[in-house]
Short mmCIF file of C-alpha atoms in Angstrom, two decimals:
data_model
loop_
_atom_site.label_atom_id
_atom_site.label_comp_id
_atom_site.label_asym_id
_atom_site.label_seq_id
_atom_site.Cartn_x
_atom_site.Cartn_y
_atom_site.Cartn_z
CA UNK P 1 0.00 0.00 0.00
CA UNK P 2 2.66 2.47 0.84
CA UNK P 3 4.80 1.64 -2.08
CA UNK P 4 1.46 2.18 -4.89
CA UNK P 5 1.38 5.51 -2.55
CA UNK P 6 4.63 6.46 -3.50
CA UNK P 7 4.60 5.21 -7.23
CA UNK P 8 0.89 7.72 -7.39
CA UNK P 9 2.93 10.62 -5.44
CA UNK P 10 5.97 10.58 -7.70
CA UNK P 11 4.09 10.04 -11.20
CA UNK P 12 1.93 13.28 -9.58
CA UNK P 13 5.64 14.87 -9.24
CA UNK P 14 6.64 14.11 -12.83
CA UNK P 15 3.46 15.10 -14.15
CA UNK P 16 3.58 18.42 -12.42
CA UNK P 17 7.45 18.66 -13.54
CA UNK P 18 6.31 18.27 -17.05
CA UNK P 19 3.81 20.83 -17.33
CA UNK P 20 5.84 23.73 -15.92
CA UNK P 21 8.38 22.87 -18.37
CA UNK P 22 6.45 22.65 -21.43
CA UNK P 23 4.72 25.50 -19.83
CA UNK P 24 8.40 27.43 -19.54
CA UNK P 25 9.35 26.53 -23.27
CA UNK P 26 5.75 27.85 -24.57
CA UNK P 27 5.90 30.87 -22.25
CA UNK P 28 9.92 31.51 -23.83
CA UNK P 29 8.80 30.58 -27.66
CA UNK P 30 5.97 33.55 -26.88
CA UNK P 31 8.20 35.94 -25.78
CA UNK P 32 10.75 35.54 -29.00
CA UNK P 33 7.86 35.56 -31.68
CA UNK P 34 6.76 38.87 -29.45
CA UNK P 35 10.17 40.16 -30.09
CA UNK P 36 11.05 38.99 -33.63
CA UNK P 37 7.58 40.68 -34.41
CA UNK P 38 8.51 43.98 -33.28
CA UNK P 39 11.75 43.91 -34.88
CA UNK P 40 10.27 43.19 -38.36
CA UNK P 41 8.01 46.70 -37.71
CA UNK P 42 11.50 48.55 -36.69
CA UNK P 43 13.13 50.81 -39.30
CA UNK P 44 16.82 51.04 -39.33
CA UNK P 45 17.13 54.21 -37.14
CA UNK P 46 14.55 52.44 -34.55
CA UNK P 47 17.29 49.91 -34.20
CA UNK P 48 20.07 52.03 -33.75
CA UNK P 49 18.20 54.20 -31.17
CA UNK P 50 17.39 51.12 -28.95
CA UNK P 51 21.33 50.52 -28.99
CA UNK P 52 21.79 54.10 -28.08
CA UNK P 53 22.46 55.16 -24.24
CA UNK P 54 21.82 58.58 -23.56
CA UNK P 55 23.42 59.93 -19.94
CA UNK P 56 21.41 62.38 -18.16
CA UNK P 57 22.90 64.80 -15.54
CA UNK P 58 21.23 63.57 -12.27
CA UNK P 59 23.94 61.86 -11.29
CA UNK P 60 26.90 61.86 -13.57
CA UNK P 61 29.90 59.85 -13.37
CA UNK P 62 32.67 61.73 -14.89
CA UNK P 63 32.75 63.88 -17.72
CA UNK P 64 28.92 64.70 -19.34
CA UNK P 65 28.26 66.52 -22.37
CA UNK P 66 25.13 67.98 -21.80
CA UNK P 67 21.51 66.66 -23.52
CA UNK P 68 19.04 69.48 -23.68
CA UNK P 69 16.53 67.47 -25.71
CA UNK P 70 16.41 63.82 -24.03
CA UNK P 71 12.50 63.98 -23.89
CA UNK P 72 12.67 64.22 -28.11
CA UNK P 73 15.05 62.11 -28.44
CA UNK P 74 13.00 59.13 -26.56
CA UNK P 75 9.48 60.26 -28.46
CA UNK P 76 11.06 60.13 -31.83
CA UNK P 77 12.60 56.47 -30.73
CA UNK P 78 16.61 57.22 -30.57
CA UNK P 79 16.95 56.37 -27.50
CA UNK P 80 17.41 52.27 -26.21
CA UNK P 81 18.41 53.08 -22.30
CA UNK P 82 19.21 56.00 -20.00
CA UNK P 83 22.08 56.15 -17.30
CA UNK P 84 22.15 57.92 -14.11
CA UNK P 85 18.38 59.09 -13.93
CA UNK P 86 17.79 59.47 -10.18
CA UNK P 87 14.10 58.91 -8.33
CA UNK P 88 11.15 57.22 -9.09
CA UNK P 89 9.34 60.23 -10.32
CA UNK P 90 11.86 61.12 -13.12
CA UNK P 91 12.45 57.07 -14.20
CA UNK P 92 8.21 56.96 -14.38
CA UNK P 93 7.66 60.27 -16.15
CA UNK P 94 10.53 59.07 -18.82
CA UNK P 95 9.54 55.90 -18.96
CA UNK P 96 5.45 57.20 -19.68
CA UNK P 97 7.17 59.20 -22.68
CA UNK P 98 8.48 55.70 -24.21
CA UNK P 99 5.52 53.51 -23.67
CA UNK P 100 3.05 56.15 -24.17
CA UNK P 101 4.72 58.78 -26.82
CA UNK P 102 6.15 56.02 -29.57
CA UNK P 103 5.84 54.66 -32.32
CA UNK P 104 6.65 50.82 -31.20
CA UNK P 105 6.06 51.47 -27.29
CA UNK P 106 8.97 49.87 -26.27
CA UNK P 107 10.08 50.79 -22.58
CA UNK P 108 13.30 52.27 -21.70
CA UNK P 109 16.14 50.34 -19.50
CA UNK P 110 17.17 52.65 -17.02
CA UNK P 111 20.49 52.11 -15.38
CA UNK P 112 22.82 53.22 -12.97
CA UNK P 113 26.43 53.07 -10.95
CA UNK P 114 24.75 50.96 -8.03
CA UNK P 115 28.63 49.72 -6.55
CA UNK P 116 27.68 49.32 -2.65
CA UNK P 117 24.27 50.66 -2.23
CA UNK P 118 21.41 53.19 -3.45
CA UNK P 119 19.79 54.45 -0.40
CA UNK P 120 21.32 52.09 2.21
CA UNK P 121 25.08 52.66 1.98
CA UNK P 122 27.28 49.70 2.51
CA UNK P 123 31.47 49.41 3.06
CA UNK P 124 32.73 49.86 -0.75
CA UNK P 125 33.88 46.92 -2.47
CA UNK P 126 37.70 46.67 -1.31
CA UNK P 127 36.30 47.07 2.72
CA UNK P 128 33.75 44.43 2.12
CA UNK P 129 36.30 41.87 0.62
CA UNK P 130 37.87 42.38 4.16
CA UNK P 131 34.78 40.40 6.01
CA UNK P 132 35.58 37.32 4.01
CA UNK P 133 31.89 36.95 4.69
CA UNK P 134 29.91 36.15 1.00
CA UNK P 135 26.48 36.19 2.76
CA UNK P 136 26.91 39.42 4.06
CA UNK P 137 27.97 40.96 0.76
CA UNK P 138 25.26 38.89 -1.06
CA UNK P 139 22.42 40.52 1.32
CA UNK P 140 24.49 43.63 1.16
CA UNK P 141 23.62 43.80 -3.08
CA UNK P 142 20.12 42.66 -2.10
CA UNK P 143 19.56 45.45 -0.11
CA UNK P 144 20.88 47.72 -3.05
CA UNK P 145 18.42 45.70 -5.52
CA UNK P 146 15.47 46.26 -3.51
CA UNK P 147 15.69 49.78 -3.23
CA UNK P 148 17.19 50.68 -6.68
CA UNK P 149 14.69 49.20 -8.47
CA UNK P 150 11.73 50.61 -6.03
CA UNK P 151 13.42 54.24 -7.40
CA UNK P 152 13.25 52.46 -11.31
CA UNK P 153 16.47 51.25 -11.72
CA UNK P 154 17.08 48.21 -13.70
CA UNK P 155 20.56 47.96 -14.15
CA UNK P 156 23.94 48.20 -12.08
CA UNK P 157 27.20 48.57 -13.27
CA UNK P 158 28.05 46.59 -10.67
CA UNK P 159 30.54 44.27 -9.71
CA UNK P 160 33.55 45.58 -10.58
CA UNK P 161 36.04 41.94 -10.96
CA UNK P 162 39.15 44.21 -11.91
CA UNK P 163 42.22 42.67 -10.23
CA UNK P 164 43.68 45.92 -9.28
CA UNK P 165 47.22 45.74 -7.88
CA UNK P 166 47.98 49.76 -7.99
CA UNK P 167 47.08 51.83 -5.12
CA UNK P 168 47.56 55.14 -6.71
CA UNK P 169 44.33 53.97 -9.01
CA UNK P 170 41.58 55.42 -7.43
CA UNK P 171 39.07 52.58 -8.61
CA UNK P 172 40.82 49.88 -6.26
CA UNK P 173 37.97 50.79 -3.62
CA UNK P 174 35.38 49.54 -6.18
CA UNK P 175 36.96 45.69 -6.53
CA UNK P 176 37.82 43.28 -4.37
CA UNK P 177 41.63 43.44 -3.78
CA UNK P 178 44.54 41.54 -5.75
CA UNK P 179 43.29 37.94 -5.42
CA UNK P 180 41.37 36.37 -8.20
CA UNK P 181 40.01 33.03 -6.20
CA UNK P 182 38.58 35.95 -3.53
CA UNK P 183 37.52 38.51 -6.32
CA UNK P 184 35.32 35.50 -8.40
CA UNK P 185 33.84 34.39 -4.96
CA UNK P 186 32.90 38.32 -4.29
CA UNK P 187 31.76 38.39 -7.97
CA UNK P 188 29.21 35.78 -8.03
CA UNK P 189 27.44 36.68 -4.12
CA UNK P 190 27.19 40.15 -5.30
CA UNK P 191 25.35 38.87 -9.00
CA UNK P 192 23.42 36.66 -6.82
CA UNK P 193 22.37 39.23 -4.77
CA UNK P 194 21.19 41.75 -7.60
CA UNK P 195 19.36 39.38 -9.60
CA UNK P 196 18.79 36.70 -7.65
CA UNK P 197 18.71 33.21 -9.55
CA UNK P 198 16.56 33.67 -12.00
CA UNK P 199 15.50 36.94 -12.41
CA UNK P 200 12.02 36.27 -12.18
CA UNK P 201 11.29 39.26 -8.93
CA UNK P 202 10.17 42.82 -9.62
CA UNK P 203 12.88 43.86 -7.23
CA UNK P 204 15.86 41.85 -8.44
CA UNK P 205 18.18 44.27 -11.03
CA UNK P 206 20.50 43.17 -13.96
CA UNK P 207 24.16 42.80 -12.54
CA UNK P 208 27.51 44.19 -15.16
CA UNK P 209 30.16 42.63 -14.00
CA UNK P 210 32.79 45.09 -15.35
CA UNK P 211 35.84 46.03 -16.84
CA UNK P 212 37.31 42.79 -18.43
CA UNK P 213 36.31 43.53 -21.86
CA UNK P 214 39.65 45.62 -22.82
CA UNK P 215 38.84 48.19 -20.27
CA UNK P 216 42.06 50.91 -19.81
CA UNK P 217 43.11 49.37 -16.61
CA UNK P 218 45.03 51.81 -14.12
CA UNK P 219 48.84 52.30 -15.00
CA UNK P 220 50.86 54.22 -12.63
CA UNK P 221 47.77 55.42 -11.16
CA UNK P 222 45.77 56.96 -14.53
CA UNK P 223 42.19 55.72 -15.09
CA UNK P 224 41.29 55.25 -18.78
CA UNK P 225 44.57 54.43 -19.54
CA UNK P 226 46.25 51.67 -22.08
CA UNK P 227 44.62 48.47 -21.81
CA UNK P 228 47.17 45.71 -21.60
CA UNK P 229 44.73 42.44 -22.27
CA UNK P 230 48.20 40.20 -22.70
CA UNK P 231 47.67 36.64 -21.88
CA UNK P 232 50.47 37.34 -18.96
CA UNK P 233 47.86 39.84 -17.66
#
């Protein structure tokens, strides 16, 4: 009796297994038809506005040439994603001009330099590595999730993997120190804390883990400097 019991209870398991993923694979074969339909309505400029980001001057990290006309620039569809737009009220009124003011509808990405916290300020980077403690620095990027994406936010430039040996480069504060085995470990609690798993949560935001892609690491202390991507290095 308790063995049929078992047979009916895992049978119910596989059955229930099934259905979410043939449920999963419909719900994923949806959303590309959704998107290879809007593409075929794009013209060319359409296309190249959704790969353009346009900086606004909230909260600007370094240099920032001025954009008078953002507003335009989103209703007439040249625009994919903005960085450093600041508050809930400015993300939802720009985000009402895509989805409301365009041709296609399609909503903005909004991102921003969320490194150890929006609201809630955590130790940077290098002072966390200290801890040794990857729960803490996973619920420390949780935190920052939760309340960047209450404000609109979407995506972090955030974490910075750089293995920065240089103290005179002022970035060093946003990695993790000089050890790779410690800065990979960092790495993937902080992703997991932004985004969670599967990125299925209102409140989870995309992670960028950042610079490896030929950034101009810091030589003798100058940022956005030569970028030595040797195999040595």
């Amino acid at each position: 009796m308790i063995v049929k019991e078992m047979k009916r209870m895992a049978l119910c398991l596989f059955l229930l297994l099934f259905a979410g993923s043939v449920w999963s694979a419909a719900k994923g074969d949806r959303t590309e038809q959704r998107v290879d339909s809007v593409l075929r309505l794009m013209t060319l400029s359409e296309k190249i506005g959704q790969m353009n980001q346009v900086s606004s001057k909230e909260d600007p990290t370094g240099q920032l040439t001025e954009c008078s006309n953002e507003e335009e620039l989103i209703r007439s569809g040249q625009v994919g994603s903005m960085l450093n737009v600041v508050g809930v009220e400015r993300t939802r009124h720009l985000q009402e001009i895509a989805v409301n003011d365009t041709r296609l509808h399609i909503p903005l990405i909004f991102a921003l330099d969320v490194v150890h916290g929006y609201k809630t300020i955590s130790p940077v980077p290098l002072a966390e590595s200290c801890s040794w403690d990857m729960d803490l620095i996973e619920k420390s990027a949780r935190v920052a999730a939760e309340e960047a994406t209450a404000s609109g936010i979407q995506w972090t430039f955030a974490p910075m993997v750089d293995i920065a040996r240089d103290p005179r480069w002022g970035r060093v504060s946003e990695g993790s120190g000089e050890d790779p085995f410690l800065g990979a470990m960092i790495a993937e609690a902080m992703v997991l804390g932004y985004q969670g798993k599967n990125m299925q949560r209102n409140d989870e935001i995309m992670a960028c883990v950042k610079h490896f892609a030929l950034y101009g690491a810091g030589e003798g202390g100058r940022d956005y400097n030569t970028g030595d991507m040797s195999r040595q290095r």
